[in-house]
């Protein structure tokens, strides 16, 4: 036993176990602490079309809701922001709100608009908010303040009291859900796992590919070997996603058009992930994996599949802007379920891929190498 403890490989393994245990606990503790702590960072819109009691009612809601509330917007603009995930809930107060409040035989309808093409935690939070708001409205409208408000709009005092007493049955929540997800957690988590499986494969492949580059650049020449590797990367990125996506689509069919778009997206993701993870392998060889693995763990939070970007702690939010997984997960939501802002997300993914490729080219340019004869012994995989 003593001999094993004195062995450098064994002690390195112990160090790695402790290192990644600390990293994993730190990442997941700090990342998931955003739920529910940062729920207040979500944005909602209140669209009021009633110029009587609706005005005061909207102001009261704005003060009470624990969110960033937008009020100076119309319904069409708010719906586009909802589609783009700039806001997560729209509360619409219709034009006849006060009129129906004052009519004893009329029910008040409040419209809530929700985009379900979002993480399950976000959807659950928004649904709970809708229930809480509706309950709060019913309670608020039964207070004495409603009597005074109704009297201010020329309603007799006796009638105002009668309406206020009966108001609990008048409020109806009409939830309009766009981009519904198919039932089942396997569908809701598909964007995360489809993206992560490609990223993990790219991380392992890049370590081996850079090792092959170190072997071949002495024989082929520095830049011929580099360009040949990039051509190989592009071909692999185009072919490999077909396997996993074919299995997923065989079980959960979304149509041929969606399959083609998902294939091209994940081909781009795989190429970007290879370039991104190759940076550390080029710089540090095998030790680059010590950085790639923590970055993978960090991106499980920063990809937005559990915690939306707006709720992320500052560190994870910063990483999301350069994360291959973030842009891919958001585009997967759009392709599988629906959503907007695809052009911006696609541009972000392309920029990450191009930037990583450029960084790799610069690192490769400054790394020394020795030109070998065809009969020379192969170099070690990592240098």
Coordinates of C-alpha atoms in Angstrom, one line a residue:
X1 CA 0.0 0.0 0.0
X2 CA 2.9 2.4 0.8
X3 CA 4.3 1.8 -2.6
X4 CA 1.0 3.0 -4.2
X5 CA 0.9 6.1 -2.1
X6 CA 4.5 6.9 -3.1
X7 CA 3.6 6.5 -6.8
X8 CA 3.4 9.8 -8.6
X9 CA 0.6 8.6 -10.9
X10 CA -1.6 7.5 -7.9
X11 CA -1.0 10.8 -6.1
X12 CA -1.8 12.7 -9.2
X13 CA -5.1 10.8 -9.4
X14 CA -5.9 11.6 -5.8
X15 CA -5.2 15.3 -6.5
X16 CA -7.5 15.2 -9.6
X17 CA -10.3 13.6 -7.5
X18 CA -10.1 16.4 -4.9
X19 CA -9.7 19.1 -7.5
X20 CA -12.8 18.1 -9.5
X21 CA -14.8 17.5 -6.3
X22 CA -14.1 21.1 -5.2
X23 CA -14.8 22.4 -8.7
X24 CA -18.2 20.5 -9.1
X25 CA -19.4 21.5 -5.6
X26 CA -18.4 25.1 -6.1
X27 CA -19.9 25.4 -9.6
X28 CA -23.3 23.8 -8.8
X29 CA -23.6 25.5 -5.4
X30 CA -22.9 29.0 -6.8
X31 CA -24.8 28.4 -10.0
X32 CA -28.0 26.9 -8.8
X33 CA -28.2 29.4 -5.9
X34 CA -29.8 31.7 -8.4
X35 CA -33.0 29.8 -8.0
X36 CA -35.0 31.3 -6.4
X37 CA -32.7 34.0 -5.2
X38 CA -32.5 35.8 -8.5
X39 CA -36.1 35.4 -9.6
X40 CA -36.5 39.2 -9.2
X41 CA -34.2 39.6 -12.2
X42 CA -36.8 38.3 -14.6
X43 CA -38.7 40.9 -16.6
X44 CA -42.4 41.0 -17.1
X45 CA -44.7 43.5 -19.0
X46 CA -48.0 45.0 -17.9
X47 CA -50.0 46.1 -20.9
X48 CA -52.9 48.3 -19.7
X49 CA -55.6 49.3 -22.2
X50 CA -58.2 50.5 -19.6
X51 CA -57.9 54.2 -18.9
X52 CA -60.1 54.1 -15.7
X53 CA -59.4 51.7 -12.8
X54 CA -56.8 49.9 -15.0
X55 CA -54.4 52.8 -14.6
X56 CA -54.3 52.6 -10.9
X57 CA -54.5 48.9 -10.9
X58 CA -51.4 48.6 -13.1
X59 CA -49.5 51.0 -10.9
X60 CA -50.3 49.0 -7.8
X61 CA -49.1 45.7 -9.6
X62 CA -45.9 47.4 -10.7
X63 CA -45.1 48.2 -7.0
X64 CA -46.1 44.8 -5.7
X65 CA -44.5 42.4 -8.3
X66 CA -41.0 41.3 -7.4
X67 CA -39.8 41.6 -11.0
X68 CA -38.4 44.1 -13.4
X69 CA -41.8 45.5 -14.7
X70 CA -42.2 47.2 -18.1
X71 CA -45.3 49.2 -18.6
X72 CA -44.6 51.6 -21.5
X73 CA -45.2 49.1 -24.3
X74 CA -48.1 47.9 -26.4
X75 CA -49.3 44.3 -26.7
X76 CA -47.7 43.6 -30.1
X77 CA -44.2 44.9 -29.0
X78 CA -44.5 43.0 -25.7
X79 CA -45.4 39.8 -27.6
X80 CA -42.3 40.1 -29.7
X81 CA -40.1 40.6 -26.6
X82 CA -41.7 37.5 -25.1
X83 CA -40.9 35.5 -28.2
X84 CA -37.2 36.8 -28.0
X85 CA -37.0 35.9 -24.3
X86 CA -36.4 39.5 -23.4
X87 CA -39.4 39.3 -21.1
X88 CA -41.0 36.2 -19.6
X89 CA -44.6 37.1 -18.9
X90 CA -47.2 39.6 -20.2
X91 CA -50.1 40.7 -18.1
X92 CA -52.8 42.3 -20.3
X93 CA -55.5 44.5 -18.8
X94 CA -58.2 44.8 -21.5
X95 CA -60.0 48.0 -22.4
X96 CA -63.3 46.9 -20.8
X97 CA -61.7 46.1 -17.4
X98 CA -63.5 48.8 -15.4
X99 CA -66.7 48.4 -17.3
X100 CA -66.9 44.7 -16.5
X101 CA -66.0 45.3 -12.9
X102 CA -69.0 47.6 -12.5
X103 CA -71.4 45.2 -14.2
X104 CA -72.7 42.6 -11.8
X105 CA -73.3 39.9 -14.5
X106 CA -69.9 40.3 -16.2
X107 CA -66.7 38.4 -15.5
X108 CA -63.3 40.2 -15.7
X109 CA -60.8 38.5 -17.9
X110 CA -57.1 39.2 -17.4
X111 CA -54.9 37.8 -20.1
X112 CA -51.5 36.3 -19.4
X113 CA -49.1 35.5 -22.2
X114 CA -46.3 32.9 -21.6
X115 CA -43.6 31.6 -23.9
X116 CA -43.1 27.9 -23.0
X117 CA -40.0 27.6 -25.1
X118 CA -37.9 28.1 -22.0
X119 CA -36.3 26.1 -19.2
X120 CA -38.7 24.0 -17.1
X121 CA -37.8 26.0 -14.0
X122 CA -38.7 29.3 -15.7
X123 CA -42.0 27.9 -17.0
X124 CA -42.8 26.6 -13.5
X125 CA -41.9 30.0 -11.9
X126 CA -44.1 31.9 -14.4
X127 CA -47.0 29.6 -13.9
X128 CA -46.8 30.1 -10.1
X129 CA -46.6 33.9 -10.6
X130 CA -49.8 33.8 -12.7
X131 CA -51.6 32.0 -9.9
X132 CA -50.3 34.3 -7.3
X133 CA -51.2 37.4 -9.2
X134 CA -54.7 36.2 -9.9
X135 CA -55.2 35.4 -6.2
X136 CA -53.7 38.7 -5.2
X137 CA -56.0 40.5 -7.6
X138 CA -59.0 38.8 -6.2
X139 CA -58.0 39.7 -2.6
X140 CA -57.1 43.3 -3.5
X141 CA -60.3 44.0 -5.3
X142 CA -62.2 42.9 -2.2
X143 CA -60.6 45.6 0.0
X144 CA -62.3 48.9 0.8
X145 CA -60.0 50.7 -1.6
X146 CA -62.0 49.2 -4.5
X147 CA -65.2 50.8 -3.3
X148 CA -63.6 54.2 -3.4
X149 CA -62.2 53.6 -6.9
X150 CA -65.5 52.4 -8.3
X151 CA -67.2 55.4 -6.7
X152 CA -64.7 57.7 -8.5
X153 CA -65.9 56.3 -11.8
X154 CA -69.4 57.4 -11.0
X155 CA -70.7 54.2 -9.4
X156 CA -73.1 54.6 -6.5
X157 CA -71.7 53.8 -3.0
X158 CA -74.2 50.9 -2.4
X159 CA -73.4 49.4 -5.8
X160 CA -69.7 49.7 -5.2
X161 CA -69.9 47.8 -2.0
X162 CA -72.0 45.1 -3.7
X163 CA -69.5 44.7 -6.5
X164 CA -66.5 44.6 -4.1
X165 CA -68.1 41.9 -2.1
X166 CA -68.8 39.7 -5.2
X167 CA -65.5 40.4 -7.0
X168 CA -63.8 37.1 -6.1
X169 CA -65.9 35.3 -8.6
X170 CA -65.4 37.9 -11.3
X171 CA -61.6 37.5 -12.0
X172 CA -60.7 35.0 -14.6
X173 CA -57.1 34.2 -15.7
X174 CA -56.8 33.6 -19.4
X175 CA -53.4 32.0 -20.0
X176 CA -52.2 32.2 -23.6
X177 CA -49.2 29.9 -24.0
X178 CA -47.0 30.0 -27.1
X179 CA -44.4 27.5 -28.3
X180 CA -45.6 24.6 -26.2
X181 CA -43.2 21.8 -25.4
X182 CA -44.1 18.1 -25.9
X183 CA -44.9 16.4 -22.6
X184 CA -42.1 14.7 -20.8
X185 CA -38.9 15.8 -19.1
X186 CA -36.9 14.0 -21.9
X187 CA -38.3 16.6 -24.4
X188 CA -37.7 19.6 -22.1
X189 CA -34.1 18.6 -21.4
X190 CA -33.3 17.6 -25.0
X191 CA -31.6 20.9 -25.9
X192 CA -29.2 20.5 -23.0
X193 CA -28.3 16.8 -23.5
X194 CA -28.1 17.0 -27.3
X195 CA -25.7 20.0 -26.9
X196 CA -23.7 18.5 -24.1
X197 CA -23.2 15.2 -25.8
X198 CA -21.6 16.9 -28.8
X199 CA -19.5 19.2 -26.6
X200 CA -18.1 16.3 -24.5
X201 CA -17.2 14.4 -27.7
X202 CA -15.5 17.5 -29.1
X203 CA -13.5 17.9 -25.9
X204 CA -12.1 14.4 -26.0
X205 CA -11.5 14.5 -29.7
X206 CA -9.6 17.8 -29.5
X207 CA -7.1 16.3 -27.1
X208 CA -6.4 13.4 -29.5
X209 CA -6.4 15.7 -32.6
X210 CA -3.8 18.1 -31.2
X211 CA -1.7 15.1 -30.3
X212 CA -1.9 14.0 -33.9
X213 CA -1.0 17.5 -35.0
X214 CA 2.1 17.4 -32.9
X215 CA 3.1 14.2 -34.6
X216 CA 2.4 15.3 -38.2
X217 CA 3.5 18.9 -38.3
X218 CA 7.1 17.8 -38.4
X219 CA 6.5 15.7 -41.5
X220 CA 3.9 17.7 -43.4
X221 CA 5.1 21.1 -42.4
X222 CA 3.6 23.4 -39.8
X223 CA 0.8 25.1 -41.7
X224 CA 0.0 22.2 -44.0
X225 CA -0.6 20.0 -41.0
X226 CA -2.7 22.7 -39.3
X227 CA -4.9 23.2 -42.4
X228 CA -5.3 19.5 -42.9
X229 CA -6.4 19.2 -39.3
X230 CA -9.0 21.9 -39.8
X231 CA -10.4 20.2 -42.9
X232 CA -10.6 17.0 -40.9
X233 CA -12.4 18.9 -38.1
X234 CA -14.9 20.3 -40.5
X235 CA -15.7 16.9 -42.1
X236 CA -16.0 15.2 -38.7
X237 CA -18.3 18.1 -37.5
X238 CA -20.5 17.6 -40.4
X239 CA -20.8 13.8 -40.2
X240 CA -20.9 13.0 -36.4
X241 CA -24.1 14.8 -35.4
X242 CA -26.1 12.8 -37.9
X243 CA -25.7 9.7 -35.6
X244 CA -27.0 11.1 -32.4
X245 CA -29.7 13.2 -34.0
X246 CA -30.9 10.3 -36.1
X247 CA -31.4 8.3 -32.9
X248 CA -33.3 11.2 -31.2
X249 CA -35.5 11.9 -34.2
X250 CA -36.3 8.3 -34.7
X251 CA -37.8 8.3 -31.2
X252 CA -39.2 11.8 -31.2
X253 CA -40.0 12.9 -34.8
X254 CA -40.1 16.6 -35.4
X255 CA -40.1 16.5 -39.2
X256 CA -37.5 16.5 -41.9
X257 CA -37.0 20.2 -42.1
X258 CA -36.3 20.4 -38.3
X259 CA -33.9 17.5 -38.6
X260 CA -31.9 19.3 -41.3
X261 CA -31.7 22.5 -39.4
X262 CA -30.7 20.7 -36.2
X263 CA -28.0 18.8 -38.1
X264 CA -26.5 22.0 -39.5
X265 CA -26.7 23.7 -36.2
X266 CA -25.0 20.9 -34.3
X267 CA -22.4 20.6 -37.1
X268 CA -21.5 24.2 -36.4
X269 CA -21.6 23.6 -32.6
X270 CA -19.3 20.6 -32.9
X271 CA -16.8 22.5 -35.0
X272 CA -16.9 25.5 -32.6
X273 CA -16.5 23.2 -29.6
X274 CA -13.5 21.5 -31.2
X275 CA -11.9 24.9 -31.8
X276 CA -12.8 26.1 -28.3
X277 CA -11.5 23.1 -26.4
X278 CA -8.4 22.9 -28.7
X279 CA -7.1 26.2 -27.3
X280 CA -6.1 24.7 -24.0
X281 CA -4.8 21.5 -25.6
X282 CA -2.5 23.6 -27.8
X283 CA -1.3 25.7 -24.9
X284 CA -0.9 23.0 -22.3
X285 CA -1.1 19.6 -23.9
X286 CA -2.7 16.9 -21.8
X287 CA -2.9 19.4 -18.9
X288 CA -5.4 21.4 -21.0
X289 CA -8.0 18.8 -20.0
X290 CA -7.7 20.2 -16.4
X291 CA -9.2 23.4 -17.8
X292 CA -11.6 22.0 -20.3
X293 CA -13.4 19.8 -17.7
X294 CA -14.1 22.7 -15.3
X295 CA -15.3 24.8 -18.3
X296 CA -17.7 22.0 -19.2
X297 CA -19.1 22.0 -15.7
X298 CA -19.4 25.8 -15.7
X299 CA -21.3 25.7 -19.0
X300 CA -23.9 23.3 -17.6
X301 CA -25.1 26.4 -15.7
X302 CA -24.1 29.0 -18.2
X303 CA -25.9 27.3 -21.2
X304 CA -29.3 28.6 -20.0
X305 CA -31.1 25.2 -20.0
X306 CA -31.9 25.4 -16.2
X307 CA -31.2 29.0 -15.2
X308 CA -32.1 31.7 -17.8
X309 CA -29.3 34.1 -18.6
X310 CA -30.9 37.0 -16.9
X311 CA -31.0 35.1 -13.6
X312 CA -27.4 33.8 -13.7
X313 CA -24.8 35.0 -11.2
X314 CA -22.4 37.5 -12.8
X315 CA -19.6 35.0 -13.4
X316 CA -21.9 32.5 -15.3
X317 CA -23.6 35.3 -17.2
X318 CA -20.2 36.5 -18.4
X319 CA -19.2 33.0 -19.5
X320 CA -22.5 32.5 -21.3
X321 CA -21.5 35.2 -23.8
X322 CA -18.6 33.1 -25.0
X323 CA -20.2 29.7 -24.4
X324 CA -20.6 27.3 -27.3
X325 CA -23.3 25.5 -25.3
X326 CA -25.3 28.6 -24.5
X327 CA -25.9 29.7 -28.1
X328 CA -26.6 26.1 -29.2
X329 CA -29.1 25.4 -26.4
X330 CA -31.0 28.5 -27.1
X331 CA -31.1 27.7 -30.8
X332 CA -32.3 24.2 -30.0
X333 CA -35.2 25.6 -28.1
X334 CA -36.1 27.7 -31.1
X335 CA -35.8 24.9 -33.6
X336 CA -37.6 22.2 -31.5
X337 CA -40.3 24.3 -29.8
X338 CA -40.2 27.9 -31.2
X339 CA -38.8 31.2 -30.3
X340 CA -37.2 34.3 -31.7
X341 CA -33.8 36.1 -31.9
X342 CA -32.3 33.2 -33.9
X343 CA -30.2 35.4 -36.1
X344 CA -28.4 37.0 -33.1
X345 CA -27.8 33.6 -31.5
X346 CA -26.5 32.1 -34.7
X347 CA -24.2 35.0 -35.1
X348 CA -22.9 34.6 -31.6
X349 CA -22.1 30.9 -32.2
X350 CA -20.3 31.7 -35.5
X351 CA -18.2 34.4 -33.8
X352 CA -17.2 32.0 -31.0
X353 CA -16.1 29.5 -33.6
X354 CA -14.2 32.0 -35.7
X355 CA -12.6 33.6 -32.7
X356 CA -11.5 30.2 -31.3
X357 CA -10.1 29.2 -34.7
X358 CA -8.1 32.4 -34.9
X359 CA -6.7 32.0 -31.4
X360 CA -5.6 28.4 -32.4
X361 CA -3.9 29.7 -35.5
X362 CA -2.0 32.3 -33.5
X363 CA -0.9 29.8 -30.8
X364 CA 0.1 27.4 -33.6
X365 CA 2.1 30.1 -35.3
X366 CA 4.2 30.8 -32.2
X367 CA 4.7 27.2 -31.1
X368 CA 8.1 25.9 -32.2
X369 CA 8.5 22.7 -34.1
X370 CA 11.2 20.6 -35.7
X371 CA 10.9 19.5 -39.3
X372 CA 11.4 15.7 -39.5
X373 CA 12.5 13.4 -42.3
X374 CA 10.0 10.8 -43.5
X375 CA 11.9 8.0 -41.7
X376 CA 12.2 9.9 -38.3
X377 CA 10.7 8.4 -35.2
X378 CA 7.2 9.8 -34.3
X379 CA 7.0 12.6 -31.9
X380 CA 5.1 12.2 -28.6
X381 CA 1.4 13.0 -28.8
X382 CA 1.7 16.1 -26.6
X383 CA 4.5 18.6 -26.4

